[in-house]
Amino acid sequence: MYPVTTPAFRTRAERFDAKVLEALEPIEARWGPELADLDLAVDDVPSVDRTSPDEVVWGTGVLADVGVPLAHLVPAGVDSAGIPTRARIVLYRRPLEARARNGEDLADLVHEVLVEQVAEYLNIEPDAVDGG
């Protein structure tokens, strides 16, 4: 129904990806060289490694809100095949969307989560990442 070139044509996931890139832009402009070895990914929902009857147990580097992961900083390491991997921030689209009232609120939340995760990666305060 909509022309391919209009924003209305994009899927929900594509609109989210655009918000992520928009939120990353000022962070990358300020911290580009320090982030050269960091990747960024988006997953729809987090995977659950293990649970107990009382709680879900998340690994280290997970940024959660009321027990629901919003993002995960995965450190650089070595995969099961022995190949070195780069550090990466994984944002979880659906939990982030569920916490936002509208598109502007989602953009602010994505920016805030990225700032927190980049700060953790750089081992600095979040205010320093955002220039505050």
mmCIF file with all atom_site columns, C-alpha atoms in Angstrom:
data_model
loop_
_atom_site.group_PDB
_atom_site.id
_atom_site.type_symbol
_atom_site.label_atom_id
_atom_site.label_alt_id
_atom_site.label_comp_id
_atom_site.label_asym_id
_atom_site.label_entity_id
_atom_site.label_seq_id
_atom_site.pdbx_PDB_ins_code
_atom_site.Cartn_x
_atom_site.Cartn_y
_atom_site.Cartn_z
_atom_site.occupancy
_atom_site.B_iso_or_equiv
_atom_site.pdbx_formal_charge
_atom_site.auth_seq_id
_atom_site.auth_comp_id
_atom_site.auth_asym_id
_atom_site.auth_atom_id
_atom_site.pdbx_PDB_model_num
ATOM 1   C CA . MET A 1 1   ? 0.000  0.000   0.000  1.00 0.00 ? 1   MET A CA 1
ATOM 2   C CA . TYR A 1 2   ? 2.841  2.421   0.824  1.00 0.00 ? 2   TYR A CA 1
ATOM 3   C CA . PRO A 1 3   ? 5.682  3.289   -1.544 1.00 0.00 ? 3   PRO A CA 1
ATOM 4   C CA . VAL A 1 4   ? 8.941  1.569   -0.633 1.00 0.00 ? 4   VAL A CA 1
ATOM 5   C CA . THR A 1 5   ? 10.667 4.919   -0.077 1.00 0.00 ? 5   THR A CA 1
ATOM 6   C CA . THR A 1 6   ? 8.303  6.123   2.703  1.00 0.00 ? 6   THR A CA 1
ATOM 7   C CA . PRO A 1 7   ? 9.006  5.562   6.415  1.00 0.00 ? 7   PRO A CA 1
ATOM 8   C CA . ALA A 1 8   ? 5.592  3.898   6.796  1.00 0.00 ? 8   ALA A CA 1
ATOM 9   C CA . PHE A 1 9   ? 6.821  1.036   4.594  1.00 0.00 ? 9   PHE A CA 1
ATOM 10  C CA . ARG A 1 10  ? 9.497  -0.014  7.097  1.00 0.00 ? 10  ARG A CA 1
ATOM 11  C CA . THR A 1 11  ? 8.809  -2.871  9.476  1.00 0.00 ? 11  THR A CA 1
ATOM 12  C CA . ARG A 1 12  ? 8.732  -2.399  13.215 1.00 0.00 ? 12  ARG A CA 1
ATOM 13  C CA . ALA A 1 13  ? 12.182 -3.991  13.487 1.00 0.00 ? 13  ALA A CA 1
ATOM 14  C CA . GLU A 1 14  ? 13.585 -1.691  10.785 1.00 0.00 ? 14  GLU A CA 1
ATOM 15  C CA . ARG A 1 15  ? 12.186 1.374   12.580 1.00 0.00 ? 15  ARG A CA 1
ATOM 16  C CA . PHE A 1 16  ? 13.776 0.156   15.807 1.00 0.00 ? 16  PHE A CA 1
ATOM 17  C CA . ASP A 1 17  ? 17.127 -0.384  14.065 1.00 0.00 ? 17  ASP A CA 1
ATOM 18  C CA . ALA A 1 18  ? 16.935 3.185   12.744 1.00 0.00 ? 18  ALA A CA 1
ATOM 19  C CA . LYS A 1 19  ? 16.350 4.481   16.295 1.00 0.00 ? 19  LYS A CA 1
ATOM 20  C CA . VAL A 1 20  ? 19.367 2.502   17.517 1.00 0.00 ? 20  VAL A CA 1
ATOM 21  C CA . LEU A 1 21  ? 21.598 3.972   14.817 1.00 0.00 ? 21  LEU A CA 1
ATOM 22  C CA . GLU A 1 22  ? 20.270 7.459   15.559 1.00 0.00 ? 22  GLU A CA 1
ATOM 23  C CA . ALA A 1 23  ? 20.958 7.019   19.285 1.00 0.00 ? 23  ALA A CA 1
ATOM 24  C CA . LEU A 1 24  ? 24.438 5.657   18.604 1.00 0.00 ? 24  LEU A CA 1
ATOM 25  C CA . GLU A 1 25  ? 25.463 8.527   16.323 1.00 0.00 ? 25  GLU A CA 1
ATOM 26  C CA . PRO A 1 26  ? 26.382 11.140  18.996 1.00 0.00 ? 26  PRO A CA 1
ATOM 27  C CA . ILE A 1 27  ? 28.078 8.485   21.150 1.00 0.00 ? 27  ILE A CA 1
ATOM 28  C CA . GLU A 1 28  ? 30.130 7.264   18.218 1.00 0.00 ? 28  GLU A CA 1
ATOM 29  C CA . ALA A 1 29  ? 31.032 10.833  17.217 1.00 0.00 ? 29  ALA A CA 1
ATOM 30  C CA . ARG A 1 30  ? 32.461 11.437  20.684 1.00 0.00 ? 30  ARG A CA 1
ATOM 31  C CA . TRP A 1 31  ? 33.997 8.006   21.407 1.00 0.00 ? 31  TRP A CA 1
ATOM 32  C CA . GLY A 1 32  ? 34.640 6.574   17.916 1.00 0.00 ? 32  GLY A CA 1
ATOM 33  C CA . PRO A 1 33  ? 38.261 5.447   18.366 1.00 0.00 ? 33  PRO A CA 1
ATOM 34  C CA . GLU A 1 34  ? 37.523 3.835   21.748 1.00 0.00 ? 34  GLU A CA 1
ATOM 35  C CA . LEU A 1 35  ? 34.579 1.930   20.248 1.00 0.00 ? 35  LEU A CA 1
ATOM 36  C CA . ALA A 1 36  ? 36.450 0.599   17.209 1.00 0.00 ? 36  ALA A CA 1
ATOM 37  C CA . ASP A 1 37  ? 36.537 -2.937  18.655 1.00 0.00 ? 37  ASP A CA 1
ATOM 38  C CA . LEU A 1 38  ? 32.888 -2.959  19.789 1.00 0.00 ? 38  LEU A CA 1
ATOM 39  C CA . ASP A 1 39  ? 29.994 -4.363  17.768 1.00 0.00 ? 39  ASP A CA 1
ATOM 40  C CA . LEU A 1 40  ? 26.308 -3.580  18.168 1.00 0.00 ? 40  LEU A CA 1
ATOM 41  C CA . ALA A 1 41  ? 23.490 -6.070  17.667 1.00 0.00 ? 41  ALA A CA 1
ATOM 42  C CA . VAL A 1 42  ? 19.723 -6.185  18.128 1.00 0.00 ? 42  VAL A CA 1
ATOM 43  C CA . ASP A 1 43  ? 17.781 -9.275  19.173 1.00 0.00 ? 43  ASP A CA 1
ATOM 44  C CA . ASP A 1 44  ? 14.019 -9.434  19.548 1.00 0.00 ? 44  ASP A CA 1
ATOM 45  C CA . VAL A 1 45  ? 14.132 -11.000 23.018 1.00 0.00 ? 45  VAL A CA 1
ATOM 46  C CA . PRO A 1 46  ? 16.864 -12.261 25.349 1.00 0.00 ? 46  PRO A CA 1
ATOM 47  C CA . SER A 1 47  ? 17.653 -15.939 25.557 1.00 0.00 ? 47  SER A CA 1
ATOM 48  C CA . VAL A 1 48  ? 17.321 -17.616 28.932 1.00 0.00 ? 48  VAL A CA 1
ATOM 49  C CA . ASP A 1 49  ? 20.249 -19.842 29.888 1.00 0.00 ? 49  ASP A CA 1
ATOM 50  C CA . ARG A 1 50  ? 18.911 -21.160 33.151 1.00 0.00 ? 50  ARG A CA 1
ATOM 51  C CA . THR A 1 51  ? 16.032 -20.525 35.492 1.00 0.00 ? 51  THR A CA 1
ATOM 52  C CA . SER A 1 52  ? 14.953 -21.514 38.936 1.00 0.00 ? 52  SER A CA 1
ATOM 53  C CA . PRO A 1 53  ? 11.417 -21.756 40.318 1.00 0.00 ? 53  PRO A CA 1
ATOM 54  C CA . ASP A 1 54  ? 11.870 -18.370 42.019 1.00 0.00 ? 54  ASP A CA 1
ATOM 55  C CA . GLU A 1 55  ? 13.795 -16.305 39.484 1.00 0.00 ? 55  GLU A CA 1
ATOM 56  C CA . VAL A 1 56  ? 15.487 -16.125 36.109 1.00 0.00 ? 56  VAL A CA 1
ATOM 57  C CA . VAL A 1 57  ? 19.262 -15.940 36.428 1.00 0.00 ? 57  VAL A CA 1
ATOM 58  C CA . TRP A 1 58  ? 20.972 -13.538 34.031 1.00 0.00 ? 58  TRP A CA 1
ATOM 59  C CA . GLY A 1 59  ? 24.691 -13.507 33.364 1.00 0.00 ? 59  GLY A CA 1
ATOM 60  C CA . THR A 1 60  ? 27.103 -10.666 33.955 1.00 0.00 ? 60  THR A CA 1
ATOM 61  C CA . GLY A 1 61  ? 26.879 -7.596  31.751 1.00 0.00 ? 61  GLY A CA 1
ATOM 62  C CA . VAL A 1 62  ? 23.073 -7.684  31.543 1.00 0.00 ? 62  VAL A CA 1
ATOM 63  C CA . LEU A 1 63  ? 21.225 -4.398  32.012 1.00 0.00 ? 63  LEU A CA 1
ATOM 64  C CA . ALA A 1 64  ? 17.790 -5.320  33.376 1.00 0.00 ? 64  ALA A CA 1
ATOM 65  C CA . ASP A 1 65  ? 14.693 -3.426  34.438 1.00 0.00 ? 65  ASP A CA 1
ATOM 66  C CA . VAL A 1 66  ? 12.526 -5.201  37.034 1.00 0.00 ? 66  VAL A CA 1
ATOM 67  C CA . GLY A 1 67  ? 14.144 -8.494  36.111 1.00 0.00 ? 67  GLY A CA 1
ATOM 68  C CA . VAL A 1 68  ? 13.728 -8.110  32.346 1.00 0.00 ? 68  VAL A CA 1
ATOM 69  C CA . PRO A 1 69  ? 16.938 -7.654  30.322 1.00 0.00 ? 69  PRO A CA 1
ATOM 70  C CA . LEU A 1 70  ? 17.059 -4.597  28.078 1.00 0.00 ? 70  LEU A CA 1
ATOM 71  C CA . ALA A 1 71  ? 20.633 -5.053  26.852 1.00 0.00 ? 71  ALA A CA 1
ATOM 72  C CA . HIS A 1 72  ? 23.696 -7.212  27.320 1.00 0.00 ? 72  HIS A CA 1
ATOM 73  C CA . LEU A 1 73  ? 27.365 -6.314  27.070 1.00 0.00 ? 73  LEU A CA 1
ATOM 74  C CA . VAL A 1 74  ? 29.167 -9.401  25.804 1.00 0.00 ? 74  VAL A CA 1
ATOM 75  C CA . PRO A 1 75  ? 32.920 -9.145  26.397 1.00 0.00 ? 75  PRO A CA 1
ATOM 76  C CA . ALA A 1 76  ? 35.473 -10.070 23.773 1.00 0.00 ? 76  ALA A CA 1
ATOM 77  C CA . GLY A 1 77  ? 36.584 -13.655 24.028 1.00 0.00 ? 77  GLY A CA 1
ATOM 78  C CA . VAL A 1 78  ? 36.951 -16.896 22.125 1.00 0.00 ? 78  VAL A CA 1
ATOM 79  C CA . ASP A 1 79  ? 34.039 -18.869 20.663 1.00 0.00 ? 79  ASP A CA 1
ATOM 80  C CA . SER A 1 80  ? 33.563 -22.641 20.840 1.00 0.00 ? 80  SER A CA 1
ATOM 81  C CA . ALA A 1 81  ? 35.579 -23.085 17.646 1.00 0.00 ? 81  ALA A CA 1
ATOM 82  C CA . GLY A 1 82  ? 38.551 -21.214 19.136 1.00 0.00 ? 82  GLY A CA 1
ATOM 83  C CA . ILE A 1 83  ? 38.019 -18.101 17.029 1.00 0.00 ? 83  ILE A CA 1
ATOM 84  C CA . PRO A 1 84  ? 38.476 -14.739 18.790 1.00 0.00 ? 84  PRO A CA 1
ATOM 85  C CA . THR A 1 85  ? 35.261 -12.711 19.115 1.00 0.00 ? 85  THR A CA 1
ATOM 86  C CA . ARG A 1 86  ? 34.784 -8.964  19.484 1.00 0.00 ? 86  ARG A CA 1
ATOM 87  C CA . ALA A 1 87  ? 32.966 -7.313  22.340 1.00 0.00 ? 87  ALA A CA 1
ATOM 88  C CA . ARG A 1 88  ? 29.361 -6.420  21.515 1.00 0.00 ? 88  ARG A CA 1
ATOM 89  C CA . ILE A 1 89  ? 26.334 -4.722  22.936 1.00 0.00 ? 89  ILE A CA 1
ATOM 90  C CA . VAL A 1 90  ? 23.080 -6.566  22.290 1.00 0.00 ? 90  VAL A CA 1
ATOM 91  C CA . LEU A 1 91  ? 19.872 -4.540  22.611 1.00 0.00 ? 91  LEU A CA 1
ATOM 92  C CA . TYR A 1 92  ? 16.608 -6.425  23.143 1.00 0.00 ? 92  TYR A CA 1
ATOM 93  C CA . ARG A 1 93  ? 13.952 -4.816  20.956 1.00 0.00 ? 93  ARG A CA 1
ATOM 94  C CA . ARG A 1 94  ? 10.706 -6.108  22.435 1.00 0.00 ? 94  ARG A CA 1
ATOM 95  C CA . PRO A 1 95  ? 11.485 -5.402  26.109 1.00 0.00 ? 95  PRO A CA 1
ATOM 96  C CA . LEU A 1 96  ? 12.606 -1.885  25.156 1.00 0.00 ? 96  LEU A CA 1
ATOM 97  C CA . GLU A 1 97  ? 9.495  -1.289  23.046 1.00 0.00 ? 97  GLU A CA 1
ATOM 98  C CA . ALA A 1 98  ? 7.275  -2.580  25.870 1.00 0.00 ? 98  ALA A CA 1
ATOM 99  C CA . ARG A 1 99  ? 8.677  0.047   28.229 1.00 0.00 ? 99  ARG A CA 1
ATOM 100 C CA . ALA A 1 100 ? 8.212  3.000   25.886 1.00 0.00 ? 100 ALA A CA 1
ATOM 101 C CA . ARG A 1 101 ? 4.970  4.955   25.645 1.00 0.00 ? 101 ARG A CA 1
ATOM 102 C CA . ASN A 1 102 ? 5.687  6.294   22.149 1.00 0.00 ? 102 ASN A CA 1
ATOM 103 C CA . GLY A 1 103 ? 8.390  6.672   19.516 1.00 0.00 ? 103 GLY A CA 1
ATOM 104 C CA . GLU A 1 104 ? 10.085 9.592   21.235 1.00 0.00 ? 104 GLU A CA 1
ATOM 105 C CA . ASP A 1 105 ? 10.108 7.775   24.568 1.00 0.00 ? 105 ASP A CA 1
ATOM 106 C CA . LEU A 1 106 ? 11.615 4.724   22.837 1.00 0.00 ? 106 LEU A CA 1
ATOM 107 C CA . ALA A 1 107 ? 14.350 6.833   21.257 1.00 0.00 ? 107 ALA A CA 1
ATOM 108 C CA . ASP A 1 108 ? 15.235 8.289   24.683 1.00 0.00 ? 108 ASP A CA 1
ATOM 109 C CA . LEU A 1 109 ? 15.233 4.846   26.300 1.00 0.00 ? 109 LEU A CA 1
ATOM 110 C CA . VAL A 1 110 ? 17.438 3.339   23.578 1.00 0.00 ? 110 VAL A CA 1
ATOM 111 C CA . HIS A 1 111 ? 19.881 6.240   23.961 1.00 0.00 ? 111 HIS A CA 1
ATOM 112 C CA . GLU A 1 112 ? 19.937 5.828   27.755 1.00 0.00 ? 112 GLU A CA 1
ATOM 113 C CA . VAL A 1 113 ? 20.562 2.075   27.511 1.00 0.00 ? 113 VAL A CA 1
ATOM 114 C CA . LEU A 1 114 ? 23.330 2.570   24.944 1.00 0.00 ? 114 LEU A CA 1
ATOM 115 C CA . VAL A 1 115 ? 24.988 5.176   27.167 1.00 0.00 ? 115 VAL A CA 1
ATOM 116 C CA . GLU A 1 116 ? 24.894 2.755   30.131 1.00 0.00 ? 116 GLU A CA 1
ATOM 117 C CA . GLN A 1 117 ? 26.323 -0.122  28.108 1.00 0.00 ? 117 GLN A CA 1
ATOM 118 C CA . VAL A 1 118 ? 29.054 1.971   26.463 1.00 0.00 ? 118 VAL A CA 1
ATOM 119 C CA . ALA A 1 119 ? 29.999 3.334   29.898 1.00 0.00 ? 119 ALA A CA 1
ATOM 120 C CA . GLU A 1 120 ? 30.311 -0.216  31.205 1.00 0.00 ? 120 GLU A CA 1
ATOM 121 C CA . TYR A 1 121 ? 32.410 -1.198  28.172 1.00 0.00 ? 121 TYR A CA 1
ATOM 122 C CA . LEU A 1 122 ? 34.721 1.815   28.609 1.00 0.00 ? 122 LEU A CA 1
ATOM 123 C CA . ASN A 1 123 ? 34.700 1.424   32.412 1.00 0.00 ? 123 ASN A CA 1
ATOM 124 C CA . ILE A 1 124 ? 33.652 5.061   32.953 1.00 0.00 ? 124 ILE A CA 1
ATOM 125 C CA . GLU A 1 125 ? 30.633 6.874   34.373 1.00 0.00 ? 125 GLU A CA 1
ATOM 126 C CA . PRO A 1 126 ? 27.554 7.143   32.100 1.00 0.00 ? 126 PRO A CA 1
ATOM 127 C CA . ASP A 1 127 ? 27.629 10.950  32.426 1.00 0.00 ? 127 ASP A CA 1
ATOM 128 C CA . ALA A 1 128 ? 31.067 10.984  30.798 1.00 0.00 ? 128 ALA A CA 1
ATOM 129 C CA . VAL A 1 129 ? 29.791 9.006   27.794 1.00 0.00 ? 129 VAL A CA 1
ATOM 130 C CA . ASP A 1 130 ? 26.987 11.462  27.167 1.00 0.00 ? 130 ASP A CA 1
ATOM 131 C CA . GLY A 1 131 ? 29.176 14.519  27.639 1.00 0.00 ? 131 GLY A CA 1
ATOM 132 C CA . GLY A 1 132 ? 27.558 15.495  30.958 1.00 0.00 ? 132 GLY A CA 1
#
